[in-house]
mmCIF file with all atom_site columns, C-alpha atoms in Angstrom:
data_model
loop_
_atom_site.group_PDB
_atom_site.id
_atom_site.type_symbol
_atom_site.label_atom_id
_atom_site.label_alt_id
_atom_site.label_comp_id
_atom_site.label_asym_id
_atom_site.label_entity_id
_atom_site.label_seq_id
_atom_site.pdbx_PDB_ins_code
_atom_site.Cartn_x
_atom_site.Cartn_y
_atom_site.Cartn_z
_atom_site.occupancy
_atom_site.B_iso_or_equiv
_atom_site.pdbx_formal_charge
_atom_site.auth_seq_id
_atom_site.auth_comp_id
_atom_site.auth_asym_id
_atom_site.auth_atom_id
_atom_site.pdbx_PDB_model_num
ATOM 1   C CA . MET H 1 1   ? -50.340 27.332 93.177 1.00 0.00 ? 37  MET H CA 1
ATOM 2   C CA . SER H 1 2   ? -49.599 27.535 89.451 1.00 0.00 ? 38  SER H CA 1
ATOM 3   C CA . CYS H 1 3   ? -47.048 25.429 87.297 1.00 0.00 ? 39  CYS H CA 1
ATOM 4   C CA . LYS H 1 4   ? -46.399 26.779 83.204 1.00 0.00 ? 40  LYS H CA 1
ATOM 5   C CA . CYS H 1 5   ? -44.553 23.856 81.446 1.00 0.00 ? 41  CYS H CA 1
ATOM 6   C CA . VAL H 1 6   ? -44.572 24.829 77.595 1.00 0.00 ? 42  VAL H CA 1
ATOM 7   C CA . VAL H 1 7   ? -43.703 21.815 74.825 1.00 0.00 ? 43  VAL H CA 1
ATOM 8   C CA . ILE H 1 8   ? -41.315 22.602 72.386 1.00 0.00 ? 44  ILE H CA 1
ATOM 9   C CA . GLY H 1 9   ? -39.761 20.941 69.210 1.00 0.00 ? 45  GLY H CA 1
ATOM 10  C CA . ASP H 1 10  ? -40.102 19.458 66.037 1.00 0.00 ? 46  ASP H CA 1
ATOM 11  C CA . GLY H 1 11  ? -43.554 19.507 63.747 1.00 0.00 ? 47  GLY H CA 1
ATOM 12  C CA . ALA H 1 12  ? -45.131 15.772 63.977 1.00 0.00 ? 48  ALA H CA 1
ATOM 13  C CA . ILE H 1 13  ? -42.951 14.268 66.335 1.00 0.00 ? 49  ILE H CA 1
ATOM 14  C CA . GLY H 1 14  ? -45.379 13.522 69.075 1.00 0.00 ? 50  GLY H CA 1
ATOM 15  C CA . LYS H 1 15  ? -45.944 16.489 71.201 1.00 0.00 ? 51  LYS H CA 1
ATOM 16  C CA . THR H 1 16  ? -49.854 17.095 70.245 1.00 0.00 ? 52  THR H CA 1
ATOM 17  C CA . SER H 1 17  ? -49.897 13.242 70.949 1.00 0.00 ? 53  SER H CA 1
ATOM 18  C CA . LEU H 1 18  ? -48.461 13.560 74.520 1.00 0.00 ? 54  LEU H CA 1
ATOM 19  C CA . VAL H 1 19  ? -49.923 16.731 75.566 1.00 0.00 ? 55  VAL H CA 1
ATOM 20  C CA . THR H 1 20  ? -53.371 14.856 74.502 1.00 0.00 ? 56  THR H CA 1
ATOM 21  C CA . LEU H 1 21  ? -52.793 11.690 76.628 1.00 0.00 ? 57  LEU H CA 1
ATOM 22  C CA . PHE H 1 22  ? -52.570 13.894 79.441 1.00 0.00 ? 58  PHE H CA 1
ATOM 23  C CA . LYS H 1 23  ? -55.670 15.378 78.514 1.00 0.00 ? 59  LYS H CA 1
ATOM 24  C CA . THR H 1 24  ? -58.166 12.140 77.888 1.00 0.00 ? 60  THR H CA 1
ATOM 25  C CA . ARG H 1 25  ? -55.606 10.276 78.893 1.00 0.00 ? 61  ARG H CA 1
ATOM 26  C CA . GLN H 1 26  ? -56.064 8.280  75.448 1.00 0.00 ? 62  GLN H CA 1
ATOM 27  C CA . PHE H 1 27  ? -53.260 8.409  72.727 1.00 0.00 ? 63  PHE H CA 1
ATOM 28  C CA . PRO H 1 28  ? -54.746 11.170 69.852 1.00 0.00 ? 64  PRO H CA 1
ATOM 29  C CA . GLU H 1 29  ? -55.198 10.564 66.610 1.00 0.00 ? 65  GLU H CA 1
ATOM 30  C CA . TYR H 1 30  ? -52.258 12.942 64.800 1.00 0.00 ? 66  TYR H CA 1
ATOM 31  C CA . VAL H 1 31  ? -53.630 16.812 64.476 1.00 0.00 ? 67  VAL H CA 1
ATOM 32  C CA . PRO H 1 32  ? -51.415 20.023 62.991 1.00 0.00 ? 68  PRO H CA 1
ATOM 33  C CA . THR H 1 33  ? -50.956 21.845 66.456 1.00 0.00 ? 69  THR H CA 1
ATOM 34  C CA . ALA H 1 34  ? -50.473 25.623 65.736 1.00 0.00 ? 70  ALA H CA 1
ATOM 35  C CA . GLN H 1 35  ? -50.911 26.586 69.727 1.00 0.00 ? 71  GLN H CA 1
ATOM 36  C CA . ASP H 1 36  ? -52.746 24.627 72.707 1.00 0.00 ? 72  ASP H CA 1
ATOM 37  C CA . ILE H 1 37  ? -53.057 25.714 76.145 1.00 0.00 ? 73  ILE H CA 1
ATOM 38  C CA . ILE H 1 38  ? -54.358 22.926 78.356 1.00 0.00 ? 74  ILE H CA 1
ATOM 39  C CA . ILE H 1 39  ? -55.416 23.855 81.823 1.00 0.00 ? 75  ILE H CA 1
ATOM 40  C CA . LYS H 1 40  ? -55.426 21.055 84.472 1.00 0.00 ? 76  LYS H CA 1
ATOM 41  C CA . PRO H 1 41  ? -55.767 21.470 87.990 1.00 0.00 ? 77  PRO H CA 1
ATOM 42  C CA . ILE H 1 42  ? -53.486 18.735 90.144 1.00 0.00 ? 78  ILE H CA 1
ATOM 43  C CA . THR H 1 43  ? -52.189 17.910 93.500 1.00 0.00 ? 79  THR H CA 1
ATOM 44  C CA . HIS H 1 44  ? -49.018 16.638 93.824 1.00 0.00 ? 80  HIS H CA 1
ATOM 45  C CA . ASN H 1 45  ? -47.182 15.185 96.415 1.00 0.00 ? 81  ASN H CA 1
ATOM 46  C CA . SER H 1 46  ? -50.710 16.606 98.325 1.00 0.00 ? 82  SER H CA 1
ATOM 47  C CA . GLN H 1 47  ? -50.064 20.352 96.853 1.00 0.00 ? 83  GLN H CA 1
ATOM 48  C CA . PRO H 1 48  ? -53.292 21.422 94.128 1.00 0.00 ? 84  PRO H CA 1
ATOM 49  C CA . ILE H 1 49  ? -51.753 22.628 91.613 1.00 0.00 ? 85  ILE H CA 1
ATOM 50  C CA . GLN H 1 50  ? -52.788 24.803 88.431 1.00 0.00 ? 86  GLN H CA 1
ATOM 51  C CA . PHE H 1 51  ? -50.591 22.781 86.025 1.00 0.00 ? 87  PHE H CA 1
ATOM 52  C CA . GLU H 1 52  ? -49.996 24.394 81.769 1.00 0.00 ? 88  GLU H CA 1
ATOM 53  C CA . LEU H 1 53  ? -49.087 22.742 79.305 1.00 0.00 ? 89  LEU H CA 1
ATOM 54  C CA . TRP H 1 54  ? -48.979 24.577 76.449 1.00 0.00 ? 90  TRP H CA 1
ATOM 55  C CA . ASP H 1 55  ? -48.486 22.288 73.398 1.00 0.00 ? 91  ASP H CA 1
ATOM 56  C CA . THR H 1 56  ? -46.459 25.098 70.603 1.00 0.00 ? 92  THR H CA 1
ATOM 57  C CA . ALA H 1 57  ? -46.394 24.649 66.387 1.00 0.00 ? 93  ALA H CA 1
ATOM 58  C CA . GLY H 1 58  ? -42.550 22.886 65.782 1.00 0.00 ? 94  GLY H CA 1
ATOM 59  C CA . ALA H 1 59  ? -43.654 24.192 62.234 1.00 0.00 ? 95  ALA H CA 1
ATOM 60  C CA . GLU H 1 60  ? -41.085 27.225 60.577 1.00 0.00 ? 96  GLU H CA 1
ATOM 61  C CA . ASP H 1 61  ? -44.086 29.199 59.740 1.00 0.00 ? 97  ASP H CA 1
ATOM 62  C CA . TYR H 1 62  ? -44.123 30.012 63.567 1.00 0.00 ? 98  TYR H CA 1
ATOM 63  C CA . ASP H 1 63  ? -40.572 30.759 64.463 1.00 0.00 ? 99  ASP H CA 1
ATOM 64  C CA . ARG H 1 64  ? -41.609 34.730 65.469 1.00 0.00 ? 100 ARG H CA 1
ATOM 65  C CA . LEU H 1 65  ? -44.760 33.681 66.728 1.00 0.00 ? 101 LEU H CA 1
ATOM 66  C CA . ARG H 1 66  ? -43.701 30.918 69.210 1.00 0.00 ? 102 ARG H CA 1
ATOM 67  C CA . PRO H 1 67  ? -41.515 32.551 71.636 1.00 0.00 ? 103 PRO H CA 1
ATOM 68  C CA . LEU H 1 68  ? -44.513 35.061 72.483 1.00 0.00 ? 104 LEU H CA 1
ATOM 69  C CA . SER H 1 69  ? -46.221 31.762 74.429 1.00 0.00 ? 105 SER H CA 1
ATOM 70  C CA . TYR H 1 70  ? -42.897 32.062 76.405 1.00 0.00 ? 106 TYR H CA 1
ATOM 71  C CA . PRO H 1 71  ? -42.923 34.914 79.604 1.00 0.00 ? 107 PRO H CA 1
ATOM 72  C CA . GLY H 1 72  ? -43.971 32.981 82.771 1.00 0.00 ? 108 GLY H CA 1
ATOM 73  C CA . THR H 1 73  ? -42.672 30.013 81.969 1.00 0.00 ? 109 THR H CA 1
ATOM 74  C CA . ASP H 1 74  ? -41.636 28.261 84.537 1.00 0.00 ? 110 ASP H CA 1
ATOM 75  C CA . VAL H 1 75  ? -39.988 24.155 82.769 1.00 0.00 ? 111 VAL H CA 1
ATOM 76  C CA . PHE H 1 76  ? -39.398 23.754 78.479 1.00 0.00 ? 112 PHE H CA 1
ATOM 77  C CA . LEU H 1 77  ? -40.256 20.519 77.522 1.00 0.00 ? 113 LEU H CA 1
ATOM 78  C CA . VAL H 1 78  ? -37.490 19.913 74.384 1.00 0.00 ? 114 VAL H CA 1
ATOM 79  C CA . CYS H 1 79  ? -38.843 17.189 72.700 1.00 0.00 ? 115 CYS H CA 1
ATOM 80  C CA . TYR H 1 80  ? -38.015 14.717 69.550 1.00 0.00 ? 116 TYR H CA 1
ATOM 81  C CA . SER H 1 81  ? -38.731 11.997 67.815 1.00 0.00 ? 117 SER H CA 1
ATOM 82  C CA . VAL H 1 82  ? -35.980 8.815  69.170 1.00 0.00 ? 118 VAL H CA 1
ATOM 83  C CA . ASN H 1 83  ? -36.674 7.433  65.826 1.00 0.00 ? 119 ASN H CA 1
ATOM 84  C CA . ASN H 1 84  ? -35.598 10.464 63.453 1.00 0.00 ? 120 ASN H CA 1
ATOM 85  C CA . LYS H 1 85  ? -32.448 11.920 64.383 1.00 0.00 ? 121 LYS H CA 1
ATOM 86  C CA . THR H 1 86  ? -32.770 14.504 62.395 1.00 0.00 ? 122 THR H CA 1
ATOM 87  C CA . SER H 1 87  ? -34.848 16.222 65.446 1.00 0.00 ? 123 SER H CA 1
ATOM 88  C CA . PHE H 1 88  ? -32.780 15.180 68.095 1.00 0.00 ? 124 PHE H CA 1
ATOM 89  C CA . GLN H 1 89  ? -30.494 17.176 65.723 1.00 0.00 ? 125 GLN H CA 1
ATOM 90  C CA . ASN H 1 90  ? -32.386 19.988 65.943 1.00 0.00 ? 126 ASN H CA 1
ATOM 91  C CA . THR H 1 91  ? -32.974 20.290 69.727 1.00 0.00 ? 127 THR H CA 1
ATOM 92  C CA . VAL H 1 92  ? -28.721 21.060 69.445 1.00 0.00 ? 128 VAL H CA 1
ATOM 93  C CA . SER H 1 93  ? -29.335 23.517 66.022 1.00 0.00 ? 129 SER H CA 1
ATOM 94  C CA . LYS H 1 94  ? -32.497 25.577 67.684 1.00 0.00 ? 130 LYS H CA 1
ATOM 95  C CA . TRP H 1 95  ? -34.431 24.129 70.747 1.00 0.00 ? 131 TRP H CA 1
ATOM 96  C CA . ILE H 1 96  ? -32.416 24.685 73.145 1.00 0.00 ? 132 ILE H CA 1
ATOM 97  C CA . PRO H 1 97  ? -30.212 27.941 71.604 1.00 0.00 ? 133 PRO H CA 1
ATOM 98  C CA . GLU H 1 98  ? -34.095 28.925 71.067 1.00 0.00 ? 134 GLU H CA 1
ATOM 99  C CA . VAL H 1 99  ? -34.882 28.581 75.322 1.00 0.00 ? 135 VAL H CA 1
ATOM 100 C CA . LYS H 1 100 ? -31.128 30.016 75.524 1.00 0.00 ? 136 LYS H CA 1
ATOM 101 C CA . ARG H 1 101 ? -31.877 32.902 74.106 1.00 0.00 ? 137 ARG H CA 1
ATOM 102 C CA . PHE H 1 102 ? -35.353 33.736 74.428 1.00 0.00 ? 138 PHE H CA 1
ATOM 103 C CA . MET H 1 103 ? -35.018 32.665 78.885 1.00 0.00 ? 139 MET H CA 1
ATOM 104 C CA . PRO H 1 104 ? -31.817 31.773 80.336 1.00 0.00 ? 140 PRO H CA 1
ATOM 105 C CA . ASP H 1 105 ? -32.999 31.032 83.160 1.00 0.00 ? 141 ASP H CA 1
ATOM 106 C CA . THR H 1 106 ? -35.508 28.354 82.786 1.00 0.00 ? 142 THR H CA 1
ATOM 107 C CA . PRO H 1 107 ? -34.463 24.909 83.082 1.00 0.00 ? 143 PRO H CA 1
ATOM 108 C CA . PHE H 1 108 ? -35.482 22.620 80.355 1.00 0.00 ? 144 PHE H CA 1
ATOM 109 C CA . ILE H 1 109 ? -36.267 19.002 80.619 1.00 0.00 ? 145 ILE H CA 1
ATOM 110 C CA . LEU H 1 110 ? -35.191 17.283 77.549 1.00 0.00 ? 146 LEU H CA 1
ATOM 111 C CA . VAL H 1 111 ? -37.555 14.175 76.059 1.00 0.00 ? 147 VAL H CA 1
ATOM 112 C CA . GLY H 1 112 ? -37.294 11.723 73.948 1.00 0.00 ? 148 GLY H CA 1
ATOM 113 C CA . LEU H 1 113 ? -39.953 10.389 72.256 1.00 0.00 ? 149 LEU H CA 1
ATOM 114 C CA . LYS H 1 114 ? -42.141 7.372  70.352 1.00 0.00 ? 150 LYS H CA 1
ATOM 115 C CA . SER H 1 115 ? -39.237 5.461  72.265 1.00 0.00 ? 151 SER H CA 1
ATOM 116 C CA . ASP H 1 116 ? -42.015 2.449  71.554 1.00 0.00 ? 152 ASP H CA 1
ATOM 117 C CA . LEU H 1 117 ? -40.141 3.155  68.243 1.00 0.00 ? 153 LEU H CA 1
ATOM 118 C CA . LYS H 1 118 ? -35.926 3.079  69.440 1.00 0.00 ? 154 LYS H CA 1
ATOM 119 C CA . LEU H 1 119 ? -34.559 0.887  66.139 1.00 0.00 ? 155 LEU H CA 1
ATOM 120 C CA . GLU H 1 120 ? -30.771 -0.316 66.986 1.00 0.00 ? 156 GLU H CA 1
ATOM 121 C CA . ASN H 1 121 ? -28.697 1.672  65.026 1.00 0.00 ? 157 ASN H CA 1
ATOM 122 C CA . ASP H 1 122 ? -30.919 4.273  63.280 1.00 0.00 ? 158 ASP H CA 1
ATOM 123 C CA . SER H 1 123 ? -32.923 5.639  66.666 1.00 0.00 ? 159 SER H CA 1
ATOM 124 C CA . VAL H 1 124 ? -31.114 8.434  69.548 1.00 0.00 ? 160 VAL H CA 1
ATOM 125 C CA . SER H 1 125 ? -29.138 6.346  71.773 1.00 0.00 ? 161 SER H CA 1
ATOM 126 C CA . GLU H 1 126 ? -29.902 7.438  75.732 1.00 0.00 ? 162 GLU H CA 1
ATOM 127 C CA . ASN H 1 127 ? -26.076 8.012  75.827 1.00 0.00 ? 163 ASN H CA 1
ATOM 128 C CA . GLU H 1 128 ? -25.682 10.375 72.850 1.00 0.00 ? 164 GLU H CA 1
ATOM 129 C CA . ALA H 1 129 ? -29.430 11.264 74.432 1.00 0.00 ? 165 ALA H CA 1
ATOM 130 C CA . GLU H 1 130 ? -27.712 11.583 77.960 1.00 0.00 ? 166 GLU H CA 1
ATOM 131 C CA . ALA H 1 131 ? -24.709 13.784 76.367 1.00 0.00 ? 167 ALA H CA 1
ATOM 132 C CA . VAL H 1 132 ? -26.358 16.054 74.639 1.00 0.00 ? 168 VAL H CA 1
ATOM 133 C CA . ALA H 1 133 ? -28.531 16.320 78.345 1.00 0.00 ? 169 ALA H CA 1
ATOM 134 C CA . GLN H 1 134 ? -25.290 17.237 80.127 1.00 0.00 ? 170 GLN H CA 1
ATOM 135 C CA . LYS H 1 135 ? -23.457 19.636 77.777 1.00 0.00 ? 171 LYS H CA 1
ATOM 136 C CA . PHE H 1 136 ? -26.595 22.282 77.475 1.00 0.00 ? 172 PHE H CA 1
ATOM 137 C CA . ASN H 1 137 ? -27.584 22.157 81.107 1.00 0.00 ? 173 ASN H CA 1
ATOM 138 C CA . ALA H 1 138 ? -30.791 19.878 80.929 1.00 0.00 ? 174 ALA H CA 1
ATOM 139 C CA . HIS H 1 139 ? -32.354 19.375 84.283 1.00 0.00 ? 175 HIS H CA 1
ATOM 140 C CA . THR H 1 140 ? -32.365 15.333 83.171 1.00 0.00 ? 176 THR H CA 1
ATOM 141 C CA . HIS H 1 141 ? -33.553 13.514 79.972 1.00 0.00 ? 177 HIS H CA 1
ATOM 142 C CA . ILE H 1 142 ? -36.453 11.475 79.771 1.00 0.00 ? 178 ILE H CA 1
ATOM 143 C CA . PHE H 1 143 ? -37.145 8.375  77.373 1.00 0.00 ? 179 PHE H CA 1
ATOM 144 C CA . CYS H 1 144 ? -40.837 8.132  76.769 1.00 0.00 ? 180 CYS H CA 1
ATOM 145 C CA . SER H 1 145 ? -44.074 7.027  74.848 1.00 0.00 ? 181 SER H CA 1
ATOM 146 C CA . SER H 1 146 ? -47.733 8.029  74.661 1.00 0.00 ? 182 SER H CA 1
ATOM 147 C CA . LEU H 1 147 ? -48.372 5.251  72.366 1.00 0.00 ? 183 LEU H CA 1
ATOM 148 C CA . ILE H 1 148 ? -47.785 2.850  75.441 1.00 0.00 ? 184 ILE H CA 1
ATOM 149 C CA . ASP H 1 149 ? -48.432 5.072  78.069 1.00 0.00 ? 185 ASP H CA 1
ATOM 150 C CA . TYR H 1 150 ? -44.443 4.372  79.115 1.00 0.00 ? 186 TYR H CA 1
ATOM 151 C CA . ASN H 1 151 ? -42.733 6.826  81.290 1.00 0.00 ? 187 ASN H CA 1
ATOM 152 C CA . ILE H 1 152 ? -45.727 9.892  80.759 1.00 0.00 ? 188 ILE H CA 1
ATOM 153 C CA . ASN H 1 153 ? -46.519 10.053 84.930 1.00 0.00 ? 189 ASN H CA 1
ATOM 154 C CA . PHE H 1 154 ? -42.273 10.032 85.490 1.00 0.00 ? 190 PHE H CA 1
ATOM 155 C CA . LEU H 1 155 ? -42.297 12.603 83.276 1.00 0.00 ? 191 LEU H CA 1
ATOM 156 C CA . LEU H 1 156 ? -45.497 14.623 84.532 1.00 0.00 ? 192 LEU H CA 1
ATOM 157 C CA . SER H 1 157 ? -44.077 14.144 88.296 1.00 0.00 ? 193 SER H CA 1
ATOM 158 C CA . THR H 1 158 ? -40.370 15.034 87.315 1.00 0.00 ? 194 THR H CA 1
ATOM 159 C CA . THR H 1 159 ? -41.452 18.535 84.819 1.00 0.00 ? 195 THR H CA 1
ATOM 160 C CA . ILE H 1 160 ? -43.748 19.440 88.152 1.00 0.00 ? 196 ILE H CA 1
ATOM 161 C CA . GLU H 1 161 ? -41.563 19.109 90.820 1.00 0.00 ? 197 GLU H CA 1
ATOM 162 C CA . LYS H 1 162 ? -38.552 21.242 88.606 1.00 0.00 ? 198 LYS H CA 1
ATOM 163 C CA . CYS H 1 163 ? -42.193 24.316 88.452 1.00 0.00 ? 199 CYS H CA 1
ATOM 164 C CA . GLN H 1 164 ? -41.601 23.906 91.877 1.00 0.00 ? 200 GLN H CA 1
ATOM 165 C CA . ASN H 1 165 ? -38.127 24.668 92.487 1.00 0.00 ? 201 ASN H CA 1
ATOM 166 C CA . SER H 1 166 ? -38.619 27.063 89.545 1.00 0.00 ? 202 SER H CA 1
ATOM 167 C CA . LEU H 1 167 ? -37.694 31.216 90.790 1.00 0.00 ? 203 LEU H CA 1
ATOM 168 C CA . SER H 1 168 ? -40.775 31.911 88.603 1.00 0.00 ? 204 SER H CA 1
ATOM 169 C CA . TYR H 1 169 ? -43.296 29.328 90.405 1.00 0.00 ? 205 TYR H CA 1
ATOM 170 C CA . THR H 1 170 ? -46.252 31.156 91.938 1.00 0.00 ? 206 THR H CA 1
ATOM 171 C CA . GLN H 1 171 ? -48.834 30.833 94.010 1.00 0.00 ? 207 GLN H CA 1
#
């Protein structure tokens, strides 16, 4: 069985750190990404799964190329940084509409990255994130941190479970 997950969001918000942590179990230094694909066999609920995690570039230069990676996607991770309200606003103005335009029937999870940097006043609140998740019918919303490995396993497990329930889930 296979599961394709595409990670999208603004540049420099922690997407590559999330993908690298999954691959190596180590927090990386930031390396700008055009696109990276991690394919890793895993076992989830006693089932072997070929898990594909696609890290995409958030830069505008890639707006026309990025959607070429979308066909066959089982679930999207629509990401923002909790300490960057602009990246959160862009989930509503750019990223969710992009998913809905190119893959309208594919589920997505709204992911707040860098939760270790959450500040009282300037950060995205759980209530704000939950409101967006509900408004746009996200499967769920998850805050996580690659730096301190917070909620990463929960995010992975939730993603795989949603993949398994997706219509495009393949064997």
